[in-house]
Coordinates of C-alpha atoms in Angstrom, one line a residue:
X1 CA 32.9 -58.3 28.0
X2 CA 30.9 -57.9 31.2
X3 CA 33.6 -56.0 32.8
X4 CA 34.3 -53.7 30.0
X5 CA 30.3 -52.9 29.9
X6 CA 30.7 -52.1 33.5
X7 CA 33.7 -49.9 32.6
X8 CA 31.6 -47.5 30.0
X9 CA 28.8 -47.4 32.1
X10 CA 31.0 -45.5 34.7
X11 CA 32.8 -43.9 32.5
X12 CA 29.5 -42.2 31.1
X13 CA 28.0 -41.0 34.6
X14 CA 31.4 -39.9 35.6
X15 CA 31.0 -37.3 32.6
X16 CA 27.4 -36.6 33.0
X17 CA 28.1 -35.5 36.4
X18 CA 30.0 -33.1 35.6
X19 CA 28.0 -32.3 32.2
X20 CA 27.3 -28.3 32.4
X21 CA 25.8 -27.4 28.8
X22 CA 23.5 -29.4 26.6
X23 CA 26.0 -29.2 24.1
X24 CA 28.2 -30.8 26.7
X25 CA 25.3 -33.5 27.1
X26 CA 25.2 -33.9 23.5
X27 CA 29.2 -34.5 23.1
X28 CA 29.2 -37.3 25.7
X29 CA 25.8 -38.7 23.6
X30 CA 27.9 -39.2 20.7
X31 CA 31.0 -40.1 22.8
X32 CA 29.0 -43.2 23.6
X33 CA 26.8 -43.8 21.9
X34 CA 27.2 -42.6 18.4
X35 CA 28.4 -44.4 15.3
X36 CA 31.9 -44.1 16.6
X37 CA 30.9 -44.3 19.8
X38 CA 32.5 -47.3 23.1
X39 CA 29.1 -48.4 23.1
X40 CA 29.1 -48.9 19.1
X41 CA 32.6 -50.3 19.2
X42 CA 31.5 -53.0 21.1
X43 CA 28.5 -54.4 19.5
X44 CA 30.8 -54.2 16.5
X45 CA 32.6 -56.9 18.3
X46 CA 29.9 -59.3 18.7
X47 CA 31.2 -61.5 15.7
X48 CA 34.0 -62.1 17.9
X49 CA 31.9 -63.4 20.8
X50 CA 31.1 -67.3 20.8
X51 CA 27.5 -67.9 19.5
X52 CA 26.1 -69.3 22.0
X53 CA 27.2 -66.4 24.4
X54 CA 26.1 -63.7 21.7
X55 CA 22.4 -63.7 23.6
X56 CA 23.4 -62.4 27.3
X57 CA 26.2 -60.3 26.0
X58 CA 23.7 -58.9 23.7
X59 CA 20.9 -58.5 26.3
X60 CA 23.8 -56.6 28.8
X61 CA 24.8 -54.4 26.0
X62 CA 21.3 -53.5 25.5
X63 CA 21.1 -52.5 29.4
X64 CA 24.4 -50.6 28.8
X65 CA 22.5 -48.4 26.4
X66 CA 19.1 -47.7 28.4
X67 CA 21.1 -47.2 31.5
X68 CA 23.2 -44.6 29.6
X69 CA 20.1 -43.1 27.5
X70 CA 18.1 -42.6 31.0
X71 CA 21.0 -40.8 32.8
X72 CA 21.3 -38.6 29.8
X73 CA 17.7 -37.6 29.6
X74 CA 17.8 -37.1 33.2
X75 CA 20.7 -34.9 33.0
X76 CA 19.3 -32.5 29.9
X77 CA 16.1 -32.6 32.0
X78 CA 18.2 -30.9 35.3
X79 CA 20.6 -28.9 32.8
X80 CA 16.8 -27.2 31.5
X81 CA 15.5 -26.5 34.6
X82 CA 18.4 -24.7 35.9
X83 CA 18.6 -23.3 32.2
X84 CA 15.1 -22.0 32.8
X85 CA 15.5 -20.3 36.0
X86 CA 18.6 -18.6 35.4
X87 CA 16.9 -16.8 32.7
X88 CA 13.7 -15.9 34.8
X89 CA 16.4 -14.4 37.3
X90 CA 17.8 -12.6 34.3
X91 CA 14.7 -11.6 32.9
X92 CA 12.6 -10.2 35.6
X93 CA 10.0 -7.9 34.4
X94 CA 8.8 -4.9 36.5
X95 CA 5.0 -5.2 35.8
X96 CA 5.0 -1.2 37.8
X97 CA 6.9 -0.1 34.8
X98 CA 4.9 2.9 32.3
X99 CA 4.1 0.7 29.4
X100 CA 5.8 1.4 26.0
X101 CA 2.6 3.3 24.3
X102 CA 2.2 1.8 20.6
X103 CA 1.6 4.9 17.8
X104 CA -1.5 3.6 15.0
X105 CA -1.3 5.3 12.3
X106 CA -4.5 6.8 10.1
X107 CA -5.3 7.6 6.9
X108 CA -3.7 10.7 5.1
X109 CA -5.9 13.8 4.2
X110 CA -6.0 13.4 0.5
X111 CA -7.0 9.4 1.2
X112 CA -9.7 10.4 3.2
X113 CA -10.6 13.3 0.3
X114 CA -10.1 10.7 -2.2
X115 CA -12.8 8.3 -0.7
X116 CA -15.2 10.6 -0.2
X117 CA -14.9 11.7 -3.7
X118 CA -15.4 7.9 -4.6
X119 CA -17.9 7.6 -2.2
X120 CA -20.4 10.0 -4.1
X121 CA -19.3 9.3 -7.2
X122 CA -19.8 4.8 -7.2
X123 CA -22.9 6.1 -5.3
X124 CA -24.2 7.7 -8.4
X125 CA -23.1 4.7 -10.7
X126 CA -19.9 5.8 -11.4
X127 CA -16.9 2.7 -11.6
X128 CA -13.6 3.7 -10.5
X129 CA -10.6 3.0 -13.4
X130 CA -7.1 3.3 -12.8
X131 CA -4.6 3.7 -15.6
X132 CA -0.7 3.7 -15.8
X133 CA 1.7 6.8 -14.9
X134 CA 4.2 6.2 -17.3
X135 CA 1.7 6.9 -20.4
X136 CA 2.1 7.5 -24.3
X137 CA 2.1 10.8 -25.7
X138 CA -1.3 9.3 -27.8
X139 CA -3.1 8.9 -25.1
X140 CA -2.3 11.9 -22.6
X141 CA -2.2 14.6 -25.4
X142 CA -2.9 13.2 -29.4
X143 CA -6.5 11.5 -28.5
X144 CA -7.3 14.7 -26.1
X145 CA -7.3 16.6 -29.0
X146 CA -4.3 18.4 -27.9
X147 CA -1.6 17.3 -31.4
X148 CA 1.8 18.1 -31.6
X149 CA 2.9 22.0 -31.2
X150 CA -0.7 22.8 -29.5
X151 CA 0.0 25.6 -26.6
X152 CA -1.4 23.4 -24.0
X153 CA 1.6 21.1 -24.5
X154 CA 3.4 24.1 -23.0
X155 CA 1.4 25.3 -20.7
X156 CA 1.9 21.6 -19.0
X157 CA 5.6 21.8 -18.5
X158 CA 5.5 17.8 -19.4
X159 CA 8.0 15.4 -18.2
X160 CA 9.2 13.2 -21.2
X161 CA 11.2 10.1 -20.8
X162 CA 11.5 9.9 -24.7
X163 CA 9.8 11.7 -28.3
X164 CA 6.7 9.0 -27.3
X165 CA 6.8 8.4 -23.7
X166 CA 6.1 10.9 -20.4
X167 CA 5.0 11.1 -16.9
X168 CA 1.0 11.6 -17.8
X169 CA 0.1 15.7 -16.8
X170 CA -3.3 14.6 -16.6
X171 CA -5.5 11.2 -15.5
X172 CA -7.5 12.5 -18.5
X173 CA -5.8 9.4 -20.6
X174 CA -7.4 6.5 -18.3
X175 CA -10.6 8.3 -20.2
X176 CA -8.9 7.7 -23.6
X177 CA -8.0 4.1 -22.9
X178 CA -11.8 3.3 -21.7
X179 CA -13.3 5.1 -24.7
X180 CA -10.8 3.2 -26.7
X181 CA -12.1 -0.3 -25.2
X182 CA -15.8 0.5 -27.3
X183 CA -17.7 -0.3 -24.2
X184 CA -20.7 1.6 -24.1
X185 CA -22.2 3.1 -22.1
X186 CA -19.3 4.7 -20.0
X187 CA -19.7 6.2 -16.5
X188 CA -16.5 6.5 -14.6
X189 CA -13.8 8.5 -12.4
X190 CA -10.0 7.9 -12.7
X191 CA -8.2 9.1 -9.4
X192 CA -4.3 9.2 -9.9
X193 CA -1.1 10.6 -9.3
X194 CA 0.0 13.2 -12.5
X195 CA 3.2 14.9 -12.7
X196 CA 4.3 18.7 -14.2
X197 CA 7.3 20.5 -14.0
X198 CA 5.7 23.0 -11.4
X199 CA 7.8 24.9 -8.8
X200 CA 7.0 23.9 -4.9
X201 CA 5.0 26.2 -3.4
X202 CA 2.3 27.1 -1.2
X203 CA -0.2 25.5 -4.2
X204 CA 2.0 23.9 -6.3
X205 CA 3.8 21.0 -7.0
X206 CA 5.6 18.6 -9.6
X207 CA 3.7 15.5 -8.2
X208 CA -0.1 16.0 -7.1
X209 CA -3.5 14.2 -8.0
X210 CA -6.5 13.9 -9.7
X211 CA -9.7 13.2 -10.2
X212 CA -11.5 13.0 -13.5
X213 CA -15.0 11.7 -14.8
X214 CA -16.2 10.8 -17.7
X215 CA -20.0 9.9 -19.1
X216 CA -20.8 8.6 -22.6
X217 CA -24.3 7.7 -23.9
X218 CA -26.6 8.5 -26.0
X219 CA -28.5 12.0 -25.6
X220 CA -26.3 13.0 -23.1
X221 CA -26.6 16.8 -22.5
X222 CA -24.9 20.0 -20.3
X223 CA -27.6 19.5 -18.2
X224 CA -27.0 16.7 -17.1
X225 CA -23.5 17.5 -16.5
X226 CA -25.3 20.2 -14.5
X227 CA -26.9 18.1 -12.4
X228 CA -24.5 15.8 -11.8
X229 CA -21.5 18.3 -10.3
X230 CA -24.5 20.1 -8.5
X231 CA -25.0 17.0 -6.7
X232 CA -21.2 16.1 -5.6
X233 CA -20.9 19.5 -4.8
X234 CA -24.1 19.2 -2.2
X235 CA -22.1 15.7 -1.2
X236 CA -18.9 17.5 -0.5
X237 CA -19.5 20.8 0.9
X238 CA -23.2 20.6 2.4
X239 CA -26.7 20.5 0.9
X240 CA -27.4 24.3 0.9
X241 CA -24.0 24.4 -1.8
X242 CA -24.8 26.4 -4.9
X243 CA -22.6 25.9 -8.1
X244 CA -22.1 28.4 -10.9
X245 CA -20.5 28.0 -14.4
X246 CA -18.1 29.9 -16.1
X247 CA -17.2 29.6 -19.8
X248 CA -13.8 27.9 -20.2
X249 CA -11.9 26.8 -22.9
X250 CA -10.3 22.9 -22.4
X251 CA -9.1 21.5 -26.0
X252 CA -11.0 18.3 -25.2
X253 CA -14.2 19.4 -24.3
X254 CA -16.6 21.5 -26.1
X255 CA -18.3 24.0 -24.3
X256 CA -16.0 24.1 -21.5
X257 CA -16.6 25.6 -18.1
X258 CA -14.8 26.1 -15.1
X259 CA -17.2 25.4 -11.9
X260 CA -17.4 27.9 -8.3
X261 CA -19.4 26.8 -5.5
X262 CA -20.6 28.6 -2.8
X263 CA -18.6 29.1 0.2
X264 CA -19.2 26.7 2.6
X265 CA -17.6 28.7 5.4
X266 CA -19.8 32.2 4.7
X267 CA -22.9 30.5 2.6
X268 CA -21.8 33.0 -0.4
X269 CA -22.2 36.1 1.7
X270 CA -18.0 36.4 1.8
X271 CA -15.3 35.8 4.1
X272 CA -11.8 35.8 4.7
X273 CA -11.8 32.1 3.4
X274 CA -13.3 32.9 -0.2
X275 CA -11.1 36.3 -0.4
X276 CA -14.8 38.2 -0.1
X277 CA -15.8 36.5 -3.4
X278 CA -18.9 34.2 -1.7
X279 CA -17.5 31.6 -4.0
X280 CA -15.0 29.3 -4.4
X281 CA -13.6 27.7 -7.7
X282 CA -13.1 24.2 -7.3
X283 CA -13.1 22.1 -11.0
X284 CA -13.1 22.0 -14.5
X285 CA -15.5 20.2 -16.9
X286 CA -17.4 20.1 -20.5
X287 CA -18.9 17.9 -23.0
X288 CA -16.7 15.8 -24.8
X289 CA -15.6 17.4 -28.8
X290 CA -16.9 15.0 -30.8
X291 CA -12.9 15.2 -32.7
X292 CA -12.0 13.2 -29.5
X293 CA -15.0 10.6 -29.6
X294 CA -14.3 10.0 -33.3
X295 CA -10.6 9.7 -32.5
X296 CA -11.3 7.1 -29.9
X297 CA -14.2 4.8 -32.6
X298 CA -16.9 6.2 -31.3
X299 CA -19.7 7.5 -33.3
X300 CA -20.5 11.4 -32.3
X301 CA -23.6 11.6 -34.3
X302 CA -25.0 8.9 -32.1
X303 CA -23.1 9.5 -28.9
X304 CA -22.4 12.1 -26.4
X305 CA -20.8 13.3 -23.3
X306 CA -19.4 15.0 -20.6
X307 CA -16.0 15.2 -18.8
X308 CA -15.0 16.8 -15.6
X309 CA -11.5 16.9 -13.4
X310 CA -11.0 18.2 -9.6
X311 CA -7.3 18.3 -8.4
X312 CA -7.8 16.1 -4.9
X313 CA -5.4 18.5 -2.9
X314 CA -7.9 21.1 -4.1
X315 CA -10.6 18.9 -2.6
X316 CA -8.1 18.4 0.9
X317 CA -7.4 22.6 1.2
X318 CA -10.6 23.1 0.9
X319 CA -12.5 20.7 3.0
X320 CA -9.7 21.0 5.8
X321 CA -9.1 24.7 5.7
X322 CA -5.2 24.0 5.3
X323 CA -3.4 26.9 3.5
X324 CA -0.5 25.3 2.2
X325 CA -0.2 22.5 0.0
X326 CA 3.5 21.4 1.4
X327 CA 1.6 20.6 4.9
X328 CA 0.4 17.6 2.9
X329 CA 3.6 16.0 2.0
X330 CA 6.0 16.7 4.8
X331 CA 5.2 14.0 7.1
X332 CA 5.2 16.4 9.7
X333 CA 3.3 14.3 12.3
X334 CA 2.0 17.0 14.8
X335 CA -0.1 18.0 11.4
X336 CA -1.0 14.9 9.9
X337 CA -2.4 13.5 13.8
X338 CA -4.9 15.9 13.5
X339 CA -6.8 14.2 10.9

């Protein structure tokens, strides 16, 4: 038994010396001493071993193992090491090398219109609501006092996915849905993407975005409504902007107006950048027809209120001076790094 010990033992650092891989290392591991292994196969034939030899011949088997286990660790630990440095070889970095420069990207121009807007707006009290852009035909056009076969309909060049359901033309129907809810008082904007069938061009598109606000409360007034955009527009554009209304006509507001400011680039006087006007048309607004507050349960004889929307690439032309719309979706990155 002694002798055949002796035989394995040699027989293992025969192989481990010329052992070139760890999985070679791990091969001659199991070779020996897995559950098939020489080493195994032995102590399997202990019950053949007289008892009262069954101590040393255990205690040499025993040796057998460590001796084997320690050449093998020493063996992984050389196969490493010249693992190791083989790849440093390999891998040499040249520290005088340019480094590769890493591009961070920034926030597109309508975000950083969009925010601002927000900004002034949740500075004044306003929350900002969100609504879906798959709507109902209910909420985008029936309780907007816009029914079925109204012009405005139309005019929108809607996209329907069926009789009932459409891309929303406006974020007008997040106001709906909040009016809906009953919870008074209401001060909020809904920023969103709408969609109309609208050719591409330099200020069109089918996909664009909005910004509408709505206040209801009681003895709310056109003044106020007054007030109010006179104050973003200050925000936006500067504190020496002016603002001027012009009577409008919006089915779901009741008197309607469409809103100029002055322009910020001339202070009114007029420029190339208003067309010589002095002022610039930015939004349109009103106070809510009561035929929409009853249609949405609320009480017109003891609420009121005003709504206003601003198209957010408007916003982006304007404050940026760009003179085309597409600019804004082209991902043209020599024009979008300057922001």
């Amino acid at each position: 038994m002694e002798h055949m010990l002796q035989k394995i033992r040699e027989a293992a650092n025969s192989q481990l010396e010329h052992a070139d891989s760890l999985d070679k290392l791990n091969e001659i591991r199991v070779n020996f001493l897995g559950k098939k292994g020489e080493l195994t196969a032995v102590l399997k034939g202990m019950r053949d071993v007289a008892p009262e030899d069954r101590p040393k011949v255990g205690q040499l088997v025993n040796e057998t193992r460590t001796a084997i286990e320690d050449a093998l660790e020493e063996t992984k630990k050389h196969l490493e090491s010249a693992a190791r440095e083989a790849r440093l070889k390999k891998e040499v970095l040249d520290v005088t090398r340019p480094a590769v420069k890493t591009m961070l990207g920034h926030r597109h121009p309508n975000t950083i219109a969009r925010e601002e807007v927000e900004r002034i707006f949740v500075g004044m009290g306003y929350e900002v609501v969100e609504g879906p852009e798959v709507e109902y035909d209910e909420y985008n056009f029936e309780k907007l006092n816009i029914p079925a076969n109204h012009p405005a309909k139309d005019e929108q060049d809607t996209f329907y996915i069926n009789k009932n359901i459409l891309l929303r033309t406006q974020t007008s129907s997040v106001q709906a849905r909040v009016m809906e809810g009953g919870k008074l008082p209401i001060r909020i904007i809904s920023p969103g993407r709408v969609f109309r069938s609208d050719e591409v061009d330099a200020t069109h598109s089918p996909s664009f975005h909005q910004i509408e606000g709505l206040v209801i409360d009681e003895h709310v007034t056109f003044a106020d409504l007054k007030g109010t955009l006179a104050e973003f527009a200050k925000e936006l554009f500067g504190p020496d902007t002016k603002v001027k209304f012009r009577p409008h006509h919006f089915p779901f507001t009741e008197p309607s107006a469409e809103v100029d400011v002055t322009c910020f680039k001339c202070g009114g006087k007029g420029c190339r950048f208003c067309k010589g006007e002095g002022w610039i048309e930015i939004l349109g607004c009103g106070m809510v027809h009561p035929h929409v507050l009853e249609m949405c349960g609320i009480d017109p004889e003891q609420y009121s209120g005003f709504a206003f929307g601003v198209g957010l690439e408007r916003i982006a032309l304007l404050k940026y001076e760009i003179d085309d719309m597409r600019l804004l979706y082209e991902n043209d990155i020599r024009f979008l790094k300057q922001f």
